[in-house]
Amino acid sequence: MNDRYVLNKHLAQMLKGGVIMDVTNTDEAKIAQEAGACAVMALERVPADIRAHGGVARASDPQMIKDIQHAVSIPVMAKVRIGHFVEAQILEALSIDYIDESEVLTPADPELHIDKTLFQVPFVCGAKNLGEALRRISEGASMIRTKGEPGTGDVIEAVRHMRLMNAEIRRIKSLNKDELYHAAKELMVPLDLLTTIHEHGRLPVVNFAAGGIATPADAAMMMQLGCDGVFVGSGIFKSGDPRKRASAIVKAVTYYQDPKILAEVSENLGEAMVGIHVYDINQKDRMSERGY
């Protein structure tokens, strides 16, 4: 990997312990910043609306992204379709801080993800398991997030993906060194990356939780499961008091091991986002199933 990739990995490390919030306009971006978010994700429709409206979901209007960039001083991320390298080129031209190659948008390529080594800007990608995570890292991703099931307010898939990732990392760490080559073939990942997992017992980049996180308790649970930070999507701005809930989730991530503080910040948050049980959604319609 080149010096730029090393720098991008270090930039992503600076987000550890933080909350990244989906926003669709400058007012929401300002609320997120005031609540203490470490970054915002600029998109025209939050995952719940993308799910409700259907059709093809593409990258956002550059003007909307520029407005949000001008409204806040924290890093601004934006999404591109899986495999859509031209949408990524456009975001890089806008000097975006991070590009999320996201399964929330309709995939553009049926086989390939973007070759992220061709870009200067850091990429974040979703993963359900260790194999997906290491394939995205081998393509140049500087940050991984669990896929969860976006736009549902149901945290169960984020938990499933994190527990699976942890279990697979423990298995790799327990192997003898001469068993790694076979494991790399099974997972379809580069041997050098799997060797890194074997030696260090963790991903070589930061891993945030995402998908269905809607309450302070959800966020704290993902942190206790070993995530480095949390993405919050539809849950905040689909709730009764977004400003208070946003601040509460930021505090929950900071004090994720203190049940007394978690109890305090969970009080009187108003009406929560109306959730969708993941298993009421047909498997073919689940966004987390997108990607390879």
mmCIF file of N, CA, C and O in Angstrom, residues 178-278:
data_model
loop_
_atom_site.group_PDB
_atom_site.id
_atom_site.type_symbol
_atom_site.label_atom_id
_atom_site.label_comp_id
_atom_site.label_asym_id
_atom_site.label_seq_id
_atom_site.Cartn_x
_atom_site.Cartn_y
_atom_site.Cartn_z
ATOM 1 N N ASP A 178 0.469 -22.402 9.316
ATOM 2 C CA ASP A 178 0.425 -23.136 8.052
ATOM 3 C C ASP A 178 -1.010 -23.437 7.594
ATOM 4 O O ASP A 178 -1.212 -23.997 6.519
ATOM 5 N N GLU A 179 -2.023 -23.065 8.408
ATOM 6 C CA GLU A 179 -3.424 -23.251 8.010
ATOM 7 C C GLU A 179 -4.014 -21.996 7.371
ATOM 8 O O GLU A 179 -5.132 -22.012 6.870
ATOM 9 N N LEU A 180 -3.236 -20.902 7.386
ATOM 10 C CA LEU A 180 -3.786 -19.633 6.909
ATOM 11 C C LEU A 180 -4.018 -19.628 5.402
ATOM 12 O O LEU A 180 -4.956 -18.998 4.913
ATOM 13 N N TYR A 181 -3.144 -20.303 4.669
ATOM 14 C CA TYR A 181 -3.306 -20.297 3.203
ATOM 15 C C TYR A 181 -4.647 -20.899 2.819
ATOM 16 O O TYR A 181 -5.373 -20.366 1.977
ATOM 17 N N HIS A 182 -5.009 -22.010 3.453
ATOM 18 C CA HIS A 182 -6.297 -22.655 3.153
ATOM 19 C C HIS A 182 -7.450 -21.744 3.584
ATOM 20 O O HIS A 182 -8.454 -21.603 2.868
ATOM 21 N N ALA A 183 -7.320 -21.100 4.748
ATOM 22 C CA ALA A 183 -8.383 -20.200 5.213
ATOM 23 C C ALA A 183 -8.561 -19.019 4.256
ATOM 24 O O ALA A 183 -9.687 -18.568 4.002
ATOM 25 N N ALA A 184 -7.439 -18.514 3.717
ATOM 26 C CA ALA A 184 -7.519 -17.401 2.766
ATOM 27 C C ALA A 184 -8.272 -17.820 1.507
ATOM 28 O O ALA A 184 -9.068 -17.048 0.950
ATOM 29 N N LYS A 185 -8.040 -19.057 1.064
ATOM 30 C CA LYS A 185 -8.778 -19.556 -0.110
ATOM 31 C C LYS A 185 -10.264 -19.670 0.206
ATOM 32 O O LYS A 185 -11.115 -19.320 -0.596
ATOM 33 N N GLU A 186 -10.588 -20.170 1.397
ATOM 34 C CA GLU A 186 -11.998 -20.315 1.784
ATOM 35 C C GLU A 186 -12.719 -18.975 1.808
ATOM 36 O O GLU A 186 -13.858 -18.852 1.349
ATOM 37 N N LEU A 187 -12.053 -17.964 2.356
ATOM 38 C CA LEU A 187 -12.677 -16.649 2.492
ATOM 39 C C LEU A 187 -12.536 -15.794 1.235
ATOM 40 O O LEU A 187 -13.133 -14.725 1.153
ATOM 41 N N MET A 188 -11.708 -16.268 0.286
ATOM 42 C CA MET A 188 -11.438 -15.529 -0.955
ATOM 43 C C MET A 188 -10.836 -14.158 -0.643
ATOM 44 O O MET A 188 -11.338 -13.121 -1.094
ATOM 45 N N VAL A 189 -9.798 -14.168 0.210
ATOM 46 C CA VAL A 189 -9.143 -12.922 0.606
ATOM 47 C C VAL A 189 -7.634 -13.082 0.465
ATOM 48 O O VAL A 189 -7.113 -14.204 0.462
ATOM 49 N N PRO A 190 -6.889 -11.964 0.349
ATOM 50 C CA PRO A 190 -5.428 -12.051 0.231
ATOM 51 C C PRO A 190 -4.802 -12.636 1.494
ATOM 52 O O PRO A 190 -5.218 -12.326 2.610
ATOM 53 N N LEU A 191 -3.764 -13.462 1.309
ATOM 54 C CA LEU A 191 -3.108 -14.117 2.433
ATOM 55 C C LEU A 191 -2.463 -13.108 3.380
ATOM 56 O O LEU A 191 -2.497 -13.286 4.602
ATOM 57 N N ASP A 192 -1.887 -12.030 2.820
ATOM 58 C CA ASP A 192 -1.200 -11.078 3.704
ATOM 59 C C ASP A 192 -2.170 -10.402 4.673
ATOM 60 O O ASP A 192 -1.838 -10.165 5.840
ATOM 61 N N LEU A 193 -3.385 -10.116 4.205
ATOM 62 C CA LEU A 193 -4.365 -9.502 5.102
ATOM 63 C C LEU A 193 -4.816 -10.490 6.175
ATOM 64 O O LEU A 193 -5.000 -10.123 7.341
ATOM 65 N N LEU A 194 -4.990 -11.744 5.779
ATOM 66 C CA LEU A 194 -5.412 -12.741 6.769
ATOM 67 C C LEU A 194 -4.295 -12.977 7.798
ATOM 68 O O LEU A 194 -4.572 -13.197 8.985
ATOM 69 N N THR A 195 -3.048 -12.894 7.339
ATOM 70 C CA THR A 195 -1.915 -13.020 8.264
ATOM 71 C C THR A 195 -1.926 -11.878 9.288
ATOM 72 O O THR A 195 -1.617 -12.074 10.468
ATOM 73 N N THR A 196 -2.298 -10.689 8.831
ATOM 74 C CA THR A 196 -2.410 -9.548 9.753
ATOM 75 C C THR A 196 -3.473 -9.811 10.816
ATOM 76 O O THR A 196 -3.278 -9.509 12.000
ATOM 77 N N ILE A 197 -4.603 -10.387 10.398
ATOM 78 C CA ILE A 197 -5.658 -10.737 11.364
ATOM 79 C C ILE A 197 -5.131 -11.765 12.360
ATOM 80 O O ILE A 197 -5.366 -11.670 13.567
ATOM 81 N N HIS A 198 -4.397 -12.745 11.864
ATOM 82 C CA HIS A 198 -3.842 -13.803 12.721
ATOM 83 C C HIS A 198 -2.897 -13.221 13.768
ATOM 84 O O HIS A 198 -2.890 -13.626 14.936
ATOM 85 N N GLU A 199 -2.107 -12.221 13.356
ATOM 86 C CA GLU A 199 -1.098 -11.661 14.261
ATOM 87 C C GLU A 199 -1.692 -10.672 15.263
ATOM 88 O O GLU A 199 -1.265 -10.614 16.416
ATOM 89 N N HIS A 200 -2.692 -9.884 14.835
ATOM 90 C CA HIS A 200 -3.165 -8.782 15.675
ATOM 91 C C HIS A 200 -4.571 -9.003 16.249
ATOM 92 O O HIS A 200 -4.999 -8.278 17.149
ATOM 93 N N GLY A 201 -5.331 -9.947 15.699
ATOM 94 C CA GLY A 201 -6.652 -10.240 16.252
ATOM 95 C C GLY A 201 -7.674 -9.147 16.030
ATOM 96 O O GLY A 201 -8.645 -9.045 16.799
ATOM 97 N N ARG A 202 -7.495 -8.354 14.998
ATOM 98 C CA ARG A 202 -8.486 -7.327 14.667
ATOM 99 C C ARG A 202 -8.269 -6.869 13.228
ATOM 100 O O ARG A 202 -7.235 -7.154 12.622
ATOM 101 N N LEU A 203 -9.270 -6.161 12.683
ATOM 102 C CA LEU A 203 -9.119 -5.623 11.340
ATOM 103 C C LEU A 203 -8.003 -4.577 11.321
ATOM 104 O O LEU A 203 -7.774 -3.897 12.331
ATOM 105 N N PRO A 204 -7.333 -4.417 10.177
ATOM 106 C CA PRO A 204 -6.273 -3.409 10.106
ATOM 107 C C PRO A 204 -6.786 -1.988 9.919
ATOM 108 O O PRO A 204 -5.985 -1.056 9.803
ATOM 109 N N VAL A 205 -8.115 -1.815 9.840
ATOM 110 C CA VAL A 205 -8.729 -0.483 9.735
ATOM 111 C C VAL A 205 -9.837 -0.395 10.782
ATOM 112 O O VAL A 205 -10.243 -1.402 11.357
ATOM 113 N N VAL A 206 -10.354 0.825 11.004
ATOM 114 C CA VAL A 206 -11.431 0.974 11.982
ATOM 115 C C VAL A 206 -12.717 0.338 11.448
ATOM 116 O O VAL A 206 -12.959 0.287 10.239
ATOM 117 N N ASN A 207 -13.532 -0.138 12.391
ATOM 118 C CA ASN A 207 -14.786 -0.818 12.036
ATOM 119 C C ASN A 207 -15.923 -0.191 12.842
ATOM 120 O O ASN A 207 -15.964 -0.326 14.066
ATOM 121 N N PHE A 208 -16.817 0.514 12.159
ATOM 122 C CA PHE A 208 -17.953 1.157 12.807
ATOM 123 C C PHE A 208 -19.198 0.281 12.668
ATOM 124 O O PHE A 208 -19.290 -0.546 11.749
ATOM 125 N N ALA A 209 -20.155 0.497 13.584
ATOM 126 C CA ALA A 209 -21.454 -0.163 13.471
ATOM 127 C C ALA A 209 -22.374 0.688 12.602
ATOM 128 O O ALA A 209 -22.323 1.913 12.653
ATOM 129 N N ALA A 210 -23.235 0.027 11.828
ATOM 130 C CA ALA A 210 -24.202 0.762 11.005
ATOM 131 C C ALA A 210 -25.411 -0.122 10.741
ATOM 132 O O ALA A 210 -25.334 -1.350 10.810
ATOM 133 N N GLY A 211 -26.532 0.533 10.456
ATOM 134 C CA GLY A 211 -27.731 -0.196 10.063
ATOM 135 C C GLY A 211 -28.666 -0.513 11.203
ATOM 136 O O GLY A 211 -28.437 -1.459 11.952
ATOM 137 N N GLY A 212 -29.718 0.297 11.366
ATOM 138 C CA GLY A 212 -30.749 0.003 12.356
ATOM 139 C C GLY A 212 -30.498 0.553 13.741
ATOM 140 O O GLY A 212 -31.262 0.266 14.670
ATOM 141 N N ILE A 213 -29.449 1.346 13.921
ATOM 142 C CA ILE A 213 -29.142 1.885 15.257
ATOM 143 C C ILE A 213 -29.989 3.132 15.477
ATOM 144 O O ILE A 213 -29.826 4.141 14.787
ATOM 145 N N ALA A 214 -30.897 3.092 16.469
ATOM 146 C CA ALA A 214 -31.880 4.168 16.618
ATOM 147 C C ALA A 214 -31.972 4.711 18.036
ATOM 148 O O ALA A 214 -32.669 5.698 18.264
ATOM 149 N N THR A 215 -31.319 4.081 19.004
ATOM 150 C CA THR A 215 -31.416 4.530 20.399
ATOM 151 C C THR A 215 -30.020 4.601 21.018
ATOM 152 O O THR A 215 -29.075 3.966 20.521
ATOM 153 N N PRO A 216 -29.889 5.323 22.139
ATOM 154 C CA PRO A 216 -28.599 5.320 22.838
ATOM 155 C C PRO A 216 -28.182 3.909 23.253
ATOM 156 O O PRO A 216 -26.993 3.570 23.190
ATOM 157 N N ALA A 217 -29.139 3.098 23.676
ATOM 158 C CA ALA A 217 -28.803 1.735 24.085
ATOM 159 C C ALA A 217 -28.283 0.913 22.903
ATOM 160 O O ALA A 217 -27.351 0.106 23.055
ATOM 161 N N ASP A 218 -28.894 1.085 21.718
ATOM 162 C CA ASP A 218 -28.387 0.399 20.518
ATOM 163 C C ASP A 218 -26.919 0.754 20.291
ATOM 164 O O ASP A 218 -26.070 -0.118 20.034
ATOM 165 N N ALA A 219 -26.629 2.060 20.353
ATOM 166 C CA ALA A 219 -25.266 2.524 20.074
ATOM 167 C C ALA A 219 -24.286 1.967 21.103
ATOM 168 O O ALA A 219 -23.200 1.493 20.751
ATOM 169 N N ALA A 220 -24.676 2.002 22.387
ATOM 170 C CA ALA A 220 -23.778 1.502 23.435
ATOM 171 C C ALA A 220 -23.548 0.001 23.292
ATOM 172 O O ALA A 220 -22.440 -0.496 23.532
ATOM 173 N N MET A 221 -24.593 -0.742 22.900
ATOM 174 C CA MET A 221 -24.425 -2.186 22.720
ATOM 175 C C MET A 221 -23.401 -2.473 21.620
ATOM 176 O O MET A 221 -22.523 -3.353 21.783
ATOM 177 N N MET A 222 -23.480 -1.743 20.501
ATOM 178 C CA MET A 222 -22.538 -1.987 19.410
ATOM 179 C C MET A 222 -21.108 -1.661 19.845
ATOM 180 O O MET A 222 -20.162 -2.347 19.459
ATOM 181 N N MET A 223 -20.962 -0.617 20.670
ATOM 182 C CA MET A 223 -19.616 -0.294 21.169
ATOM 183 C C MET A 223 -19.104 -1.401 22.087
ATOM 184 O O MET A 223 -17.931 -1.773 22.033
ATOM 185 N N GLN A 224 -19.995 -1.932 22.948
ATOM 186 C CA GLN A 224 -19.563 -3.009 23.850
ATOM 187 C C GLN A 224 -19.243 -4.284 23.085
ATOM 188 O O GLN A 224 -18.489 -5.137 23.566
ATOM 189 N N LEU A 225 -19.797 -4.427 21.898
ATOM 190 C CA LEU A 225 -19.472 -5.584 21.065
ATOM 191 C C LEU A 225 -18.139 -5.399 20.326
ATOM 192 O O LEU A 225 -17.710 -6.296 19.602
ATOM 193 N N GLY A 226 -17.530 -4.230 20.478
ATOM 194 C CA GLY A 226 -16.195 -4.041 19.920
ATOM 195 C C GLY A 226 -16.084 -3.098 18.751
ATOM 196 O O GLY A 226 -15.003 -2.986 18.152
ATOM 197 N N CYS A 227 -17.157 -2.393 18.392
ATOM 198 C CA CYS A 227 -17.084 -1.434 17.290
ATOM 199 C C CYS A 227 -16.257 -0.215 17.709
ATOM 200 O O CYS A 227 -16.176 0.118 18.884
ATOM 201 N N ASP A 228 -15.680 0.456 16.724
ATOM 202 C CA ASP A 228 -14.862 1.641 16.992
ATOM 203 C C ASP A 228 -15.685 2.921 16.995
ATOM 204 O O ASP A 228 -15.182 3.986 17.357
ATOM 205 N N GLY A 229 -16.915 2.865 16.554
ATOM 206 C CA GLY A 229 -17.795 4.030 16.474
ATOM 207 C C GLY A 229 -19.113 3.601 15.858
ATOM 208 O O GLY A 229 -19.324 2.401 15.609
ATOM 209 N N VAL A 230 -19.978 4.572 15.607
ATOM 210 C CA VAL A 230 -21.342 4.237 15.179
ATOM 211 C C VAL A 230 -21.814 5.179 14.069
ATOM 212 O O VAL A 230 -21.594 6.393 14.150
ATOM 213 N N PHE A 231 -22.441 4.606 13.061
ATOM 214 C CA PHE A 231 -23.199 5.372 12.076
ATOM 215 C C PHE A 231 -24.670 5.369 12.516
ATOM 216 O O PHE A 231 -25.200 4.321 12.900
ATOM 217 N N VAL A 232 -25.316 6.527 12.450
ATOM 218 C CA VAL A 232 -26.745 6.606 12.751
ATOM 219 C C VAL A 232 -27.456 7.158 11.524
ATOM 220 O O VAL A 232 -27.136 8.245 11.045
ATOM 221 N N GLY A 233 -28.414 6.422 11.048
ATOM 222 C CA GLY A 233 -29.118 6.830 9.835
ATOM 223 C C GLY A 233 -30.471 7.418 10.121
ATOM 224 O O GLY A 233 -30.614 8.440 10.806
ATOM 225 N N SER A 234 -31.502 6.731 9.684
ATOM 226 C CA SER A 234 -32.856 7.249 9.717
ATOM 227 C C SER A 234 -33.363 7.496 11.130
ATOM 228 O O SER A 234 -34.278 8.303 11.336
ATOM 229 N N GLY A 235 -32.812 6.819 12.124
ATOM 230 C CA GLY A 235 -33.355 6.858 13.477
ATOM 231 C C GLY A 235 -33.428 8.238 14.075
ATOM 232 O O GLY A 235 -34.353 8.541 14.832
ATOM 233 N N ILE A 236 -32.470 9.088 13.764
ATOM 234 C CA ILE A 236 -32.423 10.408 14.393
ATOM 235 C C ILE A 236 -33.519 11.320 13.848
ATOM 236 O O ILE A 236 -34.389 11.796 14.583
ATOM 237 N N PHE A 237 -33.516 11.569 12.572
ATOM 238 C CA PHE A 237 -34.406 12.592 12.003
ATOM 239 C C PHE A 237 -35.791 12.043 11.661
ATOM 240 O O PHE A 237 -36.620 12.765 11.101
ATOM 241 N N LYS A 238 -36.033 10.775 12.003
ATOM 242 C CA LYS A 238 -37.381 10.215 11.913
ATOM 243 C C LYS A 238 -38.003 10.099 13.307
ATOM 244 O O LYS A 238 -39.060 9.495 13.460
ATOM 245 N N SER A 239 -37.332 10.669 14.309
ATOM 246 C CA SER A 239 -37.840 10.572 15.683
ATOM 247 C C SER A 239 -38.484 11.895 16.092
ATOM 248 O O SER A 239 -38.393 12.899 15.366
ATOM 249 N N GLY A 240 -39.105 11.885 17.291
ATOM 250 C CA GLY A 240 -39.857 13.052 17.734
ATOM 251 C C GLY A 240 -39.000 14.244 18.099
ATOM 252 O O GLY A 240 -39.407 15.390 17.918
ATOM 253 N N ASP A 241 -37.796 14.003 18.635
ATOM 254 C CA ASP A 241 -36.917 15.088 19.069
ATOM 255 C C ASP A 241 -35.501 14.806 18.587
ATOM 256 O O ASP A 241 -34.648 14.331 19.352
ATOM 257 N N PRO A 242 -35.220 15.075 17.299
ATOM 258 C CA PRO A 242 -33.917 14.710 16.728
ATOM 259 C C PRO A 242 -32.737 15.326 17.459
ATOM 260 O O PRO A 242 -31.715 14.670 17.658
ATOM 261 N N ARG A 243 -32.884 16.593 17.872
ATOM 262 C CA ARG A 243 -31.755 17.261 18.519
ATOM 263 C C ARG A 243 -31.362 16.537 19.823
ATOM 264 O O ARG A 243 -30.196 16.257 20.057
ATOM 265 N N LYS A 244 -32.366 16.224 20.638
ATOM 266 C CA LYS A 244 -32.095 15.569 21.917
ATOM 267 C C LYS A 244 -31.603 14.138 21.720
ATOM 268 O O LYS A 244 -30.683 13.671 22.393
ATOM 269 N N ARG A 245 -32.204 13.422 20.759
ATOM 270 C CA ARG A 245 -31.797 12.035 20.519
ATOM 271 C C ARG A 245 -30.378 11.975 19.957
ATOM 272 O O ARG A 245 -29.587 11.097 20.308
ATOM 273 N N ALA A 246 -30.031 12.926 19.090
ATOM 274 C CA ALA A 246 -28.683 12.949 18.522
ATOM 275 C C ALA A 246 -27.650 13.149 19.625
ATOM 276 O O ALA A 246 -26.630 12.451 19.687
ATOM 277 N N SER A 247 -27.912 14.107 20.501
ATOM 278 C CA SER A 247 -26.985 14.367 21.601
ATOM 279 C C SER A 247 -26.883 13.147 22.522
ATOM 280 O O SER A 247 -25.793 12.794 22.992
ATOM 281 N N ALA A 248 -28.017 12.485 22.766
ATOM 282 C CA ALA A 248 -28.024 11.312 23.649
ATOM 283 C C ALA A 248 -27.202 10.173 23.063
ATOM 284 O O ALA A 248 -26.467 9.478 23.788
ATOM 285 N N ILE A 249 -27.291 9.965 21.766
ATOM 286 C CA ILE A 249 -26.528 8.874 21.145
ATOM 287 C C ILE A 249 -25.033 9.171 21.159
ATOM 288 O O ILE A 249 -24.205 8.274 21.393
ATOM 289 N N VAL A 250 -24.670 10.432 20.948
ATOM 290 C CA VAL A 250 -23.252 10.790 21.037
ATOM 291 C C VAL A 250 -22.718 10.502 22.443
ATOM 292 O O VAL A 250 -21.640 9.914 22.616
ATOM 293 N N LYS A 251 -23.489 10.886 23.472
ATOM 294 C CA LYS A 251 -23.056 10.625 24.855
ATOM 295 C C LYS A 251 -23.023 9.127 25.144
ATOM 296 O O LYS A 251 -22.142 8.635 25.862
ATOM 297 N N ALA A 252 -23.963 8.392 24.584
ATOM 298 C CA ALA A 252 -23.995 6.942 24.808
ATOM 299 C C ALA A 252 -22.756 6.266 24.227
ATOM 300 O O ALA A 252 -22.247 5.291 24.807
ATOM 301 N N VAL A 253 -22.262 6.759 23.111
ATOM 302 C CA VAL A 253 -21.047 6.180 22.515
ATOM 303 C C VAL A 253 -19.824 6.527 23.364
ATOM 304 O O VAL A 253 -18.921 5.699 23.539
ATOM 305 N N THR A 254 -19.805 7.720 23.920
ATOM 306 C CA THR A 254 -18.673 8.120 24.774
ATOM 307 C C THR A 254 -18.656 7.328 26.081
ATOM 308 O O THR A 254 -17.600 6.884 26.553
ATOM 309 N N TYR A 255 -19.858 7.152 26.680
ATOM 310 C CA TYR A 255 -19.954 6.489 27.997
ATOM 311 C C TYR A 255 -20.614 5.114 27.865
ATOM 312 O O TYR A 255 -21.438 4.734 28.693
ATOM 313 N N TYR A 256 -20.238 4.380 26.850
ATOM 314 C CA TYR A 256 -20.948 3.142 26.532
ATOM 315 C C TYR A 256 -20.827 2.061 27.601
ATOM 316 O O TYR A 256 -21.598 1.108 27.609
ATOM 317 N N GLN A 257 -19.877 2.228 28.514
ATOM 318 C CA GLN A 257 -19.700 1.227 29.567
ATOM 319 C C GLN A 257 -20.266 1.692 30.911
ATOM 320 O O GLN A 257 -20.021 1.054 31.926
ATOM 321 N N ASP A 258 -21.007 2.781 30.935
ATOM 322 C CA ASP A 258 -21.535 3.324 32.183
ATOM 323 C C ASP A 258 -23.068 3.284 32.154
ATOM 324 O O ASP A 258 -23.708 4.206 31.627
ATOM 325 N N PRO A 259 -23.687 2.242 32.739
ATOM 326 C CA PRO A 259 -25.147 2.109 32.669
ATOM 327 C C PRO A 259 -25.904 3.272 33.301
ATOM 328 O O PRO A 259 -27.009 3.601 32.858
ATOM 329 N N LYS A 260 -25.329 3.917 34.328
ATOM 330 C CA LYS A 260 -26.018 5.049 34.948
ATOM 331 C C LYS A 260 -26.157 6.212 33.976
ATOM 332 O O LYS A 260 -27.226 6.827 33.857
ATOM 333 N N ILE A 261 -25.083 6.523 33.287
ATOM 334 C CA ILE A 261 -25.158 7.605 32.304
ATOM 335 C C ILE A 261 -26.062 7.197 31.143
ATOM 336 O O ILE A 261 -26.849 8.007 30.638
ATOM 337 N N LEU A 262 -26.002 5.940 30.738
ATOM 338 C CA LEU A 262 -26.875 5.475 29.643
ATOM 339 C C LEU A 262 -28.337 5.609 30.039
ATOM 340 O O LEU A 262 -29.187 5.977 29.204
ATOM 341 N N ALA A 263 -28.651 5.338 31.318
ATOM 342 C CA ALA A 263 -30.034 5.501 31.778
ATOM 343 C C ALA A 263 -30.451 6.968 31.718
ATOM 344 O O ALA A 263 -31.559 7.299 31.283
ATOM 345 N N GLU A 264 -29.535 7.854 32.133
ATOM 346 C CA GLU A 264 -29.851 9.291 32.137
ATOM 347 C C GLU A 264 -30.103 9.806 30.722
ATOM 348 O O GLU A 264 -31.078 10.526 30.479
ATOM 349 N N VAL A 265 -29.229 9.447 29.789
ATOM 350 C CA VAL A 265 -29.372 10.016 28.435
ATOM 351 C C VAL A 265 -30.527 9.374 27.668
ATOM 352 O O VAL A 265 -30.963 9.910 26.640
ATOM 353 N N SER A 266 -31.035 8.242 28.162
ATOM 354 C CA SER A 266 -32.142 7.571 27.466
ATOM 355 C C SER A 266 -33.510 8.092 27.900
ATOM 356 O O SER A 266 -34.529 7.706 27.315
ATOM 357 N N GLU A 267 -33.543 8.996 28.891
ATOM 358 C CA GLU A 267 -34.822 9.491 29.416
ATOM 359 C C GLU A 267 -35.439 10.550 28.505
ATOM 360 O O GLU A 267 -34.742 11.400 27.954
ATOM 361 N N ASN A 268 -36.768 10.500 28.378
ATOM 362 C CA ASN A 268 -37.551 11.575 27.757
ATOM 363 C C ASN A 268 -37.023 11.999 26.389
ATOM 364 O O ASN A 268 -36.854 13.190 26.117
ATOM 365 N N LEU A 269 -36.752 11.042 25.546
ATOM 366 C CA LEU A 269 -36.250 11.360 24.205
ATOM 367 C C LEU A 269 -37.372 11.595 23.204
ATOM 368 O O LEU A 269 -37.111 11.890 22.042
ATOM 369 N N GLY A 270 -38.601 11.469 23.643
ATOM 370 C CA GLY A 270 -39.714 11.649 22.715
ATOM 371 C C GLY A 270 -39.955 10.400 21.894
ATOM 372 O O GLY A 270 -39.363 9.336 22.123
ATOM 373 N N GLU A 271 -40.809 10.533 20.909
ATOM 374 C CA GLU A 271 -41.204 9.381 20.097
ATOM 375 C C GLU A 271 -40.035 8.875 19.254
ATOM 376 O O GLU A 271 -39.348 9.663 18.587
ATOM 377 N N ALA A 272 -39.797 7.573 19.314
ATOM 378 C CA ALA A 272 -38.715 6.983 18.510
ATOM 379 C C ALA A 272 -39.178 6.795 17.067
ATOM 380 O O ALA A 272 -40.367 6.856 16.756
ATOM 381 N N MET A 273 -38.203 6.575 16.193
ATOM 382 C CA MET A 273 -38.523 6.241 14.809
ATOM 383 C C MET A 273 -39.422 5.003 14.764
ATOM 384 O O MET A 273 -39.233 4.054 15.534
ATOM 385 N N VAL A 274 -40.417 5.014 13.890
ATOM 386 C CA VAL A 274 -41.235 3.822 13.686
ATOM 387 C C VAL A 274 -40.381 2.779 12.972
ATOM 388 O O VAL A 274 -39.884 3.015 11.879
ATOM 389 N N GLY A 275 -40.178 1.632 13.629
ATOM 390 C CA GLY A 275 -39.268 0.637 13.081
ATOM 391 C C GLY A 275 -39.947 -0.372 12.156
ATOM 392 O O GLY A 275 -41.166 -0.503 12.129
ATOM 393 N N ILE A 276 -39.101 -1.057 11.382
ATOM 394 C CA ILE A 276 -39.555 -2.164 10.534
ATOM 395 C C ILE A 276 -38.762 -3.395 10.956
ATOM 396 O O ILE A 276 -37.515 -3.352 10.959
ATOM 397 N N HIS A 277 -39.452 -4.460 11.332
ATOM 398 C CA HIS A 277 -38.724 -5.674 11.689
ATOM 399 C C HIS A 277 -38.026 -6.213 10.440
ATOM 400 O O HIS A 277 -38.658 -6.369 9.390
ATOM 401 N N VAL A 278 -36.722 -6.476 10.574
ATOM 402 C CA VAL A 278 -35.932 -6.931 9.418
ATOM 403 C C VAL A 278 -36.575 -8.134 8.735
ATOM 404 O O VAL A 278 -36.621 -8.220 7.499
#
